[in-house]
Short mmCIF file of C-alpha atoms in Angstrom, two decimals:
data_model
loop_
_atom_site.label_atom_id
_atom_site.label_comp_id
_atom_site.label_asym_id
_atom_site.label_seq_id
_atom_site.Cartn_x
_atom_site.Cartn_y
_atom_site.Cartn_z
CA MET I 1 -44.77 -38.01 78.03
CA ARG I 2 -47.24 -37.11 75.28
CA ARG I 3 -45.56 -37.55 71.91
CA VAL I 4 -46.35 -34.69 69.50
CA THR I 5 -44.69 -34.31 66.14
CA VAL I 6 -44.88 -31.42 63.60
CA PRO I 7 -44.89 -32.90 60.05
CA GLY I 8 -43.76 -31.61 56.72
CA VAL I 9 -41.24 -29.03 55.65
CA GLY I 10 -41.35 -25.42 56.94
CA ILE I 11 -39.34 -22.27 57.31
CA GLY I 12 -38.75 -20.01 60.33
CA TRP I 13 -41.08 -17.04 60.37
CA ARG I 14 -39.15 -13.74 60.10
CA PRO I 15 -40.69 -10.32 59.12
CA PRO I 16 -38.48 -10.06 55.99
CA LEU I 17 -39.67 -13.48 54.90
CA ALA I 18 -43.38 -12.93 55.78
CA GLN I 19 -44.61 -12.58 52.12
CA PHE I 20 -42.37 -15.40 50.91
CA THR I 21 -43.58 -17.72 53.68
CA ALA I 22 -47.24 -16.93 53.16
CA GLY I 23 -46.89 -17.72 49.43
CA LEU I 24 -45.56 -21.31 49.90
CA PRO I 25 -48.33 -23.53 48.68
CA GLY I 26 -47.29 -26.64 50.66
CA LEU I 27 -46.01 -24.97 53.81
CA GLY I 28 -46.06 -27.64 56.48
CA PHE I 29 -45.41 -25.44 59.55
CA THR I 30 -43.52 -22.44 60.77
CA GLU I 31 -41.79 -21.38 63.93
CA VAL I 32 -41.54 -17.93 65.52
CA ILE I 33 -39.28 -16.52 68.19
CA ALA I 34 -41.46 -16.36 71.33
CA GLU I 35 -39.85 -13.21 72.62
CA SER I 36 -40.98 -11.34 69.45
CA LEU I 37 -44.63 -12.05 70.13
CA HIS I 38 -45.39 -9.21 72.47
CA ARG I 39 -47.03 -7.59 69.42
CA PRO I 40 -47.76 -10.39 66.93
CA ASP I 41 -47.51 -9.52 63.23
CA PRO I 42 -50.89 -9.81 61.52
CA ALA I 43 -49.26 -11.83 58.74
CA LEU I 44 -48.25 -14.49 61.29
CA LEU I 45 -51.77 -14.64 62.72
CA GLU I 46 -53.08 -15.10 59.17
CA LEU I 47 -50.96 -18.19 58.86
CA ARG I 48 -52.43 -19.50 62.12
CA ASP I 49 -55.91 -18.78 60.88
CA ARG I 50 -55.13 -20.71 57.67
CA GLY I 51 -54.43 -23.80 59.81
CA VAL I 52 -50.67 -23.70 59.45
CA PRO I 53 -49.08 -24.97 62.69
CA VAL I 54 -46.99 -22.22 64.35
CA VAL I 55 -44.50 -23.21 67.07
CA PRO I 56 -43.30 -20.55 69.55
CA HIS I 57 -39.53 -21.03 69.96
CA GLY I 58 -38.03 -19.42 73.10
CA VAL I 59 -34.48 -18.10 73.28
CA ARG I 60 -34.36 -16.29 76.68
CA LEU I 61 -35.76 -18.76 79.22
CA SER I 62 -32.32 -19.98 80.31
CA LEU I 63 -33.41 -23.53 81.20
CA GLY I 64 -29.81 -24.43 81.94
CA GLY I 65 -29.24 -21.68 84.52
CA ALA I 66 -28.30 -22.48 88.07
CA GLY I 67 -31.29 -20.59 89.37
CA PRO I 68 -34.98 -21.28 88.70
CA VAL I 69 -36.61 -20.04 85.49
CA GLU I 70 -38.30 -16.64 85.80
CA PRO I 71 -42.12 -17.09 86.18
CA ASP I 72 -42.86 -14.12 83.89
CA ARG I 73 -40.89 -15.68 81.05
CA VAL I 74 -42.61 -19.01 81.48
CA SER I 75 -45.95 -17.33 81.51
CA HIS I 76 -45.13 -15.52 78.31
CA LEU I 77 -44.22 -18.83 76.62
CA ALA I 78 -47.51 -20.29 77.78
CA HIS I 79 -49.39 -17.19 76.45
CA CYS I 80 -47.68 -17.65 73.04
CA ALA I 81 -48.81 -21.21 72.80
CA GLU I 82 -52.39 -20.17 73.55
CA LEU I 83 -52.30 -17.16 71.17
CA LEU I 84 -51.09 -19.28 68.25
CA ASP I 85 -53.06 -22.46 69.10
CA ALA I 86 -49.63 -24.11 68.98
CA PRO I 87 -49.17 -27.90 69.01
CA LEU I 88 -46.11 -27.49 71.28
CA VAL I 89 -43.42 -24.96 72.25
CA SER I 90 -39.62 -25.26 72.16
CA GLU I 91 -36.60 -23.85 73.98
CA HIS I 92 -32.90 -24.58 74.28
CA VAL I 93 -30.64 -26.76 76.40
CA ALA I 94 -28.57 -23.67 77.29
CA PHE I 95 -28.31 -20.78 79.70
CA VAL I 96 -28.25 -17.09 78.87
CA ARG I 97 -27.85 -15.45 82.26
CA ALA I 98 -25.92 -15.98 85.51
CA GLY I 99 -25.19 -13.85 88.52
CA GLY I 100 -27.49 -11.08 87.33
CA LEU I 101 -25.62 -10.79 84.03
CA GLU I 102 -27.05 -11.39 80.54
CA ALA I 103 -24.77 -13.15 78.08
CA GLY I 104 -26.62 -12.12 74.93
CA HIS I 105 -25.92 -15.62 73.55
CA LEU I 106 -27.00 -19.18 74.08
CA LEU I 107 -24.28 -20.79 76.18
CA PRO I 108 -23.67 -24.57 76.63
CA VAL I 109 -24.35 -26.19 79.95
CA PRO I 110 -21.73 -28.55 81.46
CA ARG I 111 -22.75 -32.15 80.90
CA THR I 112 -22.56 -32.93 84.61
CA ARG I 113 -24.91 -34.43 87.12
CA GLU I 114 -25.31 -31.06 88.85
CA ALA I 115 -26.20 -29.32 85.55
CA LEU I 116 -28.55 -32.11 84.67
CA ASP I 117 -30.38 -31.62 88.00
CA ALA I 118 -30.72 -27.84 87.31
CA LEU I 119 -31.99 -28.41 83.80
CA ALA I 120 -34.45 -31.11 84.86
CA ARG I 121 -35.82 -28.86 87.60
CA ASN I 122 -36.29 -25.88 85.25
CA ILE I 123 -37.88 -28.00 82.56
CA ARG I 124 -40.35 -29.46 85.09
CA LEU I 125 -41.16 -25.94 86.36
CA THR I 126 -41.76 -24.81 82.79
CA ARG I 127 -43.87 -27.83 81.75
CA ALA I 128 -46.05 -27.35 84.80
CA GLU I 129 -47.27 -24.01 83.39
CA LEU I 130 -47.76 -25.22 79.80
CA ASP I 131 -50.89 -26.81 78.27
CA VAL I 132 -48.83 -28.21 75.37
CA PRO I 133 -45.62 -30.34 75.24
CA LEU I 134 -42.17 -28.78 75.44
CA ALA I 135 -39.33 -29.73 73.08
CA VAL I 136 -35.75 -28.83 73.94
CA GLU I 137 -32.96 -28.12 71.49
CA PRO I 138 -29.22 -28.92 72.03
CA ILE I 139 -27.26 -25.92 70.76
CA ALA I 140 -24.26 -25.55 68.53
CA ALA I 141 -21.34 -24.79 70.87
CA LEU I 142 -17.81 -23.68 70.19
CA PHE I 143 -16.47 -25.18 73.36
CA ASP I 144 -17.16 -27.95 75.94
CA TRP I 145 -16.68 -27.64 79.70
CA PRO I 146 -13.66 -29.55 80.98
CA ASP I 147 -15.59 -31.42 83.65
CA ASP I 148 -18.19 -33.05 81.37
CA GLU I 149 -19.39 -36.43 82.79
CA TYR I 150 -21.70 -37.49 79.95
CA SER I 151 -21.61 -37.73 76.18
CA GLU I 152 -24.16 -35.42 74.57
CA GLY I 153 -26.39 -38.32 73.57
CA ASP I 154 -26.43 -39.84 77.11
CA PHE I 155 -26.97 -36.44 78.64
CA LEU I 156 -30.00 -35.79 76.43
CA THR I 157 -31.46 -39.24 76.91
CA GLU I 158 -31.37 -38.99 80.70
CA LEU I 159 -32.74 -35.41 80.58
CA LEU I 160 -35.74 -36.46 78.52
CA ASP I 161 -36.29 -39.58 80.70
CA ARG I 162 -36.38 -37.43 83.77
CA THR I 163 -38.59 -34.63 82.51
CA GLY I 164 -40.87 -36.03 79.86
CA ALA I 165 -39.76 -33.25 77.42
CA LEU I 166 -39.41 -33.96 73.72
CA LEU I 167 -36.33 -33.38 71.49
CA LEU I 168 -35.98 -30.58 68.97
CA LEU I 169 -33.26 -32.07 66.79
CA ASP I 170 -31.16 -29.48 65.03
CA VAL I 171 -29.40 -31.52 62.33
CA ALA I 172 -27.10 -28.60 61.54
CA ASN I 173 -26.07 -28.33 65.20
CA VAL I 174 -25.20 -32.03 65.25
CA TYR I 175 -22.96 -31.47 62.24
CA ALA I 176 -21.35 -28.32 63.63
CA ASN I 177 -20.53 -29.85 66.97
CA ALA I 178 -19.16 -33.07 65.57
CA ARG I 179 -17.01 -31.21 63.09
CA ASN I 180 -15.60 -28.89 65.78
CA ARG I 181 -14.97 -31.84 68.17
CA GLY I 182 -13.47 -34.04 65.52
CA GLN I 183 -16.25 -36.58 65.74
CA ASP I 184 -18.28 -38.49 63.17
CA PRO I 185 -21.62 -36.61 62.76
CA LEU I 186 -23.47 -39.86 61.97
CA ARG I 187 -22.18 -41.56 65.13
CA VAL I 188 -23.27 -38.51 67.19
CA LEU I 189 -26.71 -38.53 65.54
CA GLU I 190 -27.19 -42.22 66.28
CA SER I 191 -26.46 -41.64 70.00
CA PHE I 192 -29.35 -39.18 70.34
CA PRO I 193 -32.81 -40.24 71.59
CA LEU I 194 -34.33 -40.09 68.10
CA ASP I 195 -37.56 -41.76 69.25
CA ARG I 196 -38.39 -38.55 71.16
CA VAL I 197 -38.00 -36.04 68.28
CA ALA I 198 -40.87 -33.58 67.86
CA TYR I 199 -39.38 -31.79 64.79
CA CYS I 200 -36.02 -30.80 63.35
CA HIS I 201 -34.10 -27.72 62.41
CA VAL I 202 -31.90 -27.37 59.35
CA ALA I 203 -29.58 -24.48 58.69
CA GLY I 204 -26.40 -23.37 56.97
CA GLY I 205 -23.04 -22.38 58.38
CA GLY I 206 -19.49 -21.56 57.49
CA GLU I 207 -15.92 -21.95 58.70
CA HIS I 208 -14.03 -19.14 60.35
CA ASP I 209 -10.70 -19.22 62.23
CA GLY I 210 -10.70 -23.02 62.17
CA TYR I 211 -14.20 -23.41 63.65
CA TYR I 212 -17.44 -24.23 61.90
CA HIS I 213 -20.11 -21.69 62.83
CA ASP I 214 -23.82 -22.31 62.69
CA THR I 215 -24.64 -18.92 61.06
CA HIS I 216 -28.16 -19.33 59.65
CA THR I 217 -27.00 -17.01 56.85
CA HIS I 218 -25.46 -19.64 54.50
CA ALA I 219 -27.17 -22.21 52.38
CA VAL I 220 -27.57 -25.65 53.83
CA SER I 221 -24.49 -27.71 52.93
CA GLU I 222 -24.53 -31.09 51.24
CA GLU I 223 -23.08 -32.66 54.36
CA VAL I 224 -26.04 -31.41 56.47
CA LEU I 225 -28.50 -32.60 53.78
CA ALA I 226 -26.85 -36.01 53.92
CA LEU I 227 -27.33 -36.00 57.65
CA VAL I 228 -31.03 -35.19 57.14
CA ALA I 229 -31.36 -38.35 55.08
CA GLU I 230 -29.67 -40.34 57.88
CA ALA I 231 -32.03 -38.79 60.48
CA GLU I 232 -34.94 -40.15 58.46
CA ARG I 233 -33.30 -43.61 58.38
CA PHE I 234 -32.82 -43.66 62.16
CA GLY I 235 -35.90 -41.69 63.22
CA PRO I 236 -39.11 -42.93 64.75
CA ALA I 237 -40.73 -45.87 63.04
CA GLU I 238 -44.23 -44.34 63.13
CA GLY I 239 -43.68 -41.55 60.63
CA ARG I 240 -41.39 -38.97 59.06
CA LEU I 241 -39.87 -36.11 60.94
CA GLY I 242 -40.67 -32.52 60.21
CA TYR I 243 -37.90 -30.12 59.05
CA LEU I 244 -37.76 -26.39 59.46
CA LEU I 245 -35.23 -24.24 57.59
CA GLU I 246 -33.73 -21.51 59.74
CA ARG I 247 -32.60 -18.26 58.09
CA ASP I 248 -31.60 -15.21 60.12
CA GLY I 249 -30.20 -12.40 57.93
CA GLY I 250 -28.40 -12.53 54.60
CA TYR I 251 -31.64 -13.55 52.96
CA PRO I 252 -31.11 -14.68 49.37
CA PRO I 253 -33.49 -14.14 46.47
CA ALA I 254 -36.76 -16.08 46.59
CA ALA I 255 -35.67 -18.48 43.93
CA GLU I 256 -32.60 -19.54 46.02
CA LEU I 257 -34.79 -19.97 49.10
CA ARG I 258 -37.20 -22.12 47.15
CA ALA I 259 -34.31 -24.27 45.88
CA GLU I 260 -32.99 -24.64 49.43
CA LEU I 261 -36.42 -25.79 50.70
CA ASP I 262 -36.62 -28.17 47.79
CA ALA I 263 -33.22 -29.67 48.71
CA VAL I 264 -34.36 -30.20 52.33
CA ALA I 265 -37.53 -31.87 51.16
CA ASP I 266 -35.62 -34.07 48.72
CA ALA I 267 -33.11 -35.12 51.40
CA ALA I 268 -35.95 -36.09 53.76
CA GLY I 269 -37.88 -37.96 51.04
CA MET I 270 -40.88 -35.57 51.31
CA ALA I 271 -42.98 -33.70 48.79
CA ARG I 272 -41.65 -30.25 47.87
CA ILE I 273 -43.54 -27.33 49.36
CA THR I 274 -42.72 -24.69 46.76
#
């Protein structure tokens, strides 16, 4: 496994935020949805040409599906990495299709030996076509399967051991899952293979009908920021982690976005990028 990390503080690239993102003087990196790159926006390519690392982030590969990953989707992810001169690519520990049906959402995989075998096979198939490392992200899930055989931390550790993949640590997802499961977010975080982290996501959420939803439309909460500080404390000894703010809709004014990025940087003990 080749360890690659993406340093600094960044924000996910979205067309409504293109001008804002381009104007951040200390932007550490950005991330773009890989499936949106069939016609790359010139503003995104300008960031690449400025030397800003751009990470393609897949959402449709369905690594956790029972069947093998589709070669055309893997090829597209590899093409995105080449197009953007990306240091790595990322996808989700999830499935999005089964039996010829598309869910339209990222769905959690059962934490079973059988599911682990399928995930490991698909990650190995994907990595074989990539010239850069692959980081995988555990999702925020509103339910767990009743036949789980592993804790999430043990499941991820074995998955990374078997595949050589890296971890995309979504701190907000750790908080959301722990809150919905009645667990201590810090204890969950400590159980993850934090020595394999490539970079991190941070996002906001809100409660609805008794569940905490990872919405990407709310500001990052104080609880999630506190978990960012803990991630730094328990993270790899060789350097700081990189943190990317995710926003998908409900975009606030630029001043609020800058304040949110400053809060993430402060929590991580990094220089502000605004």
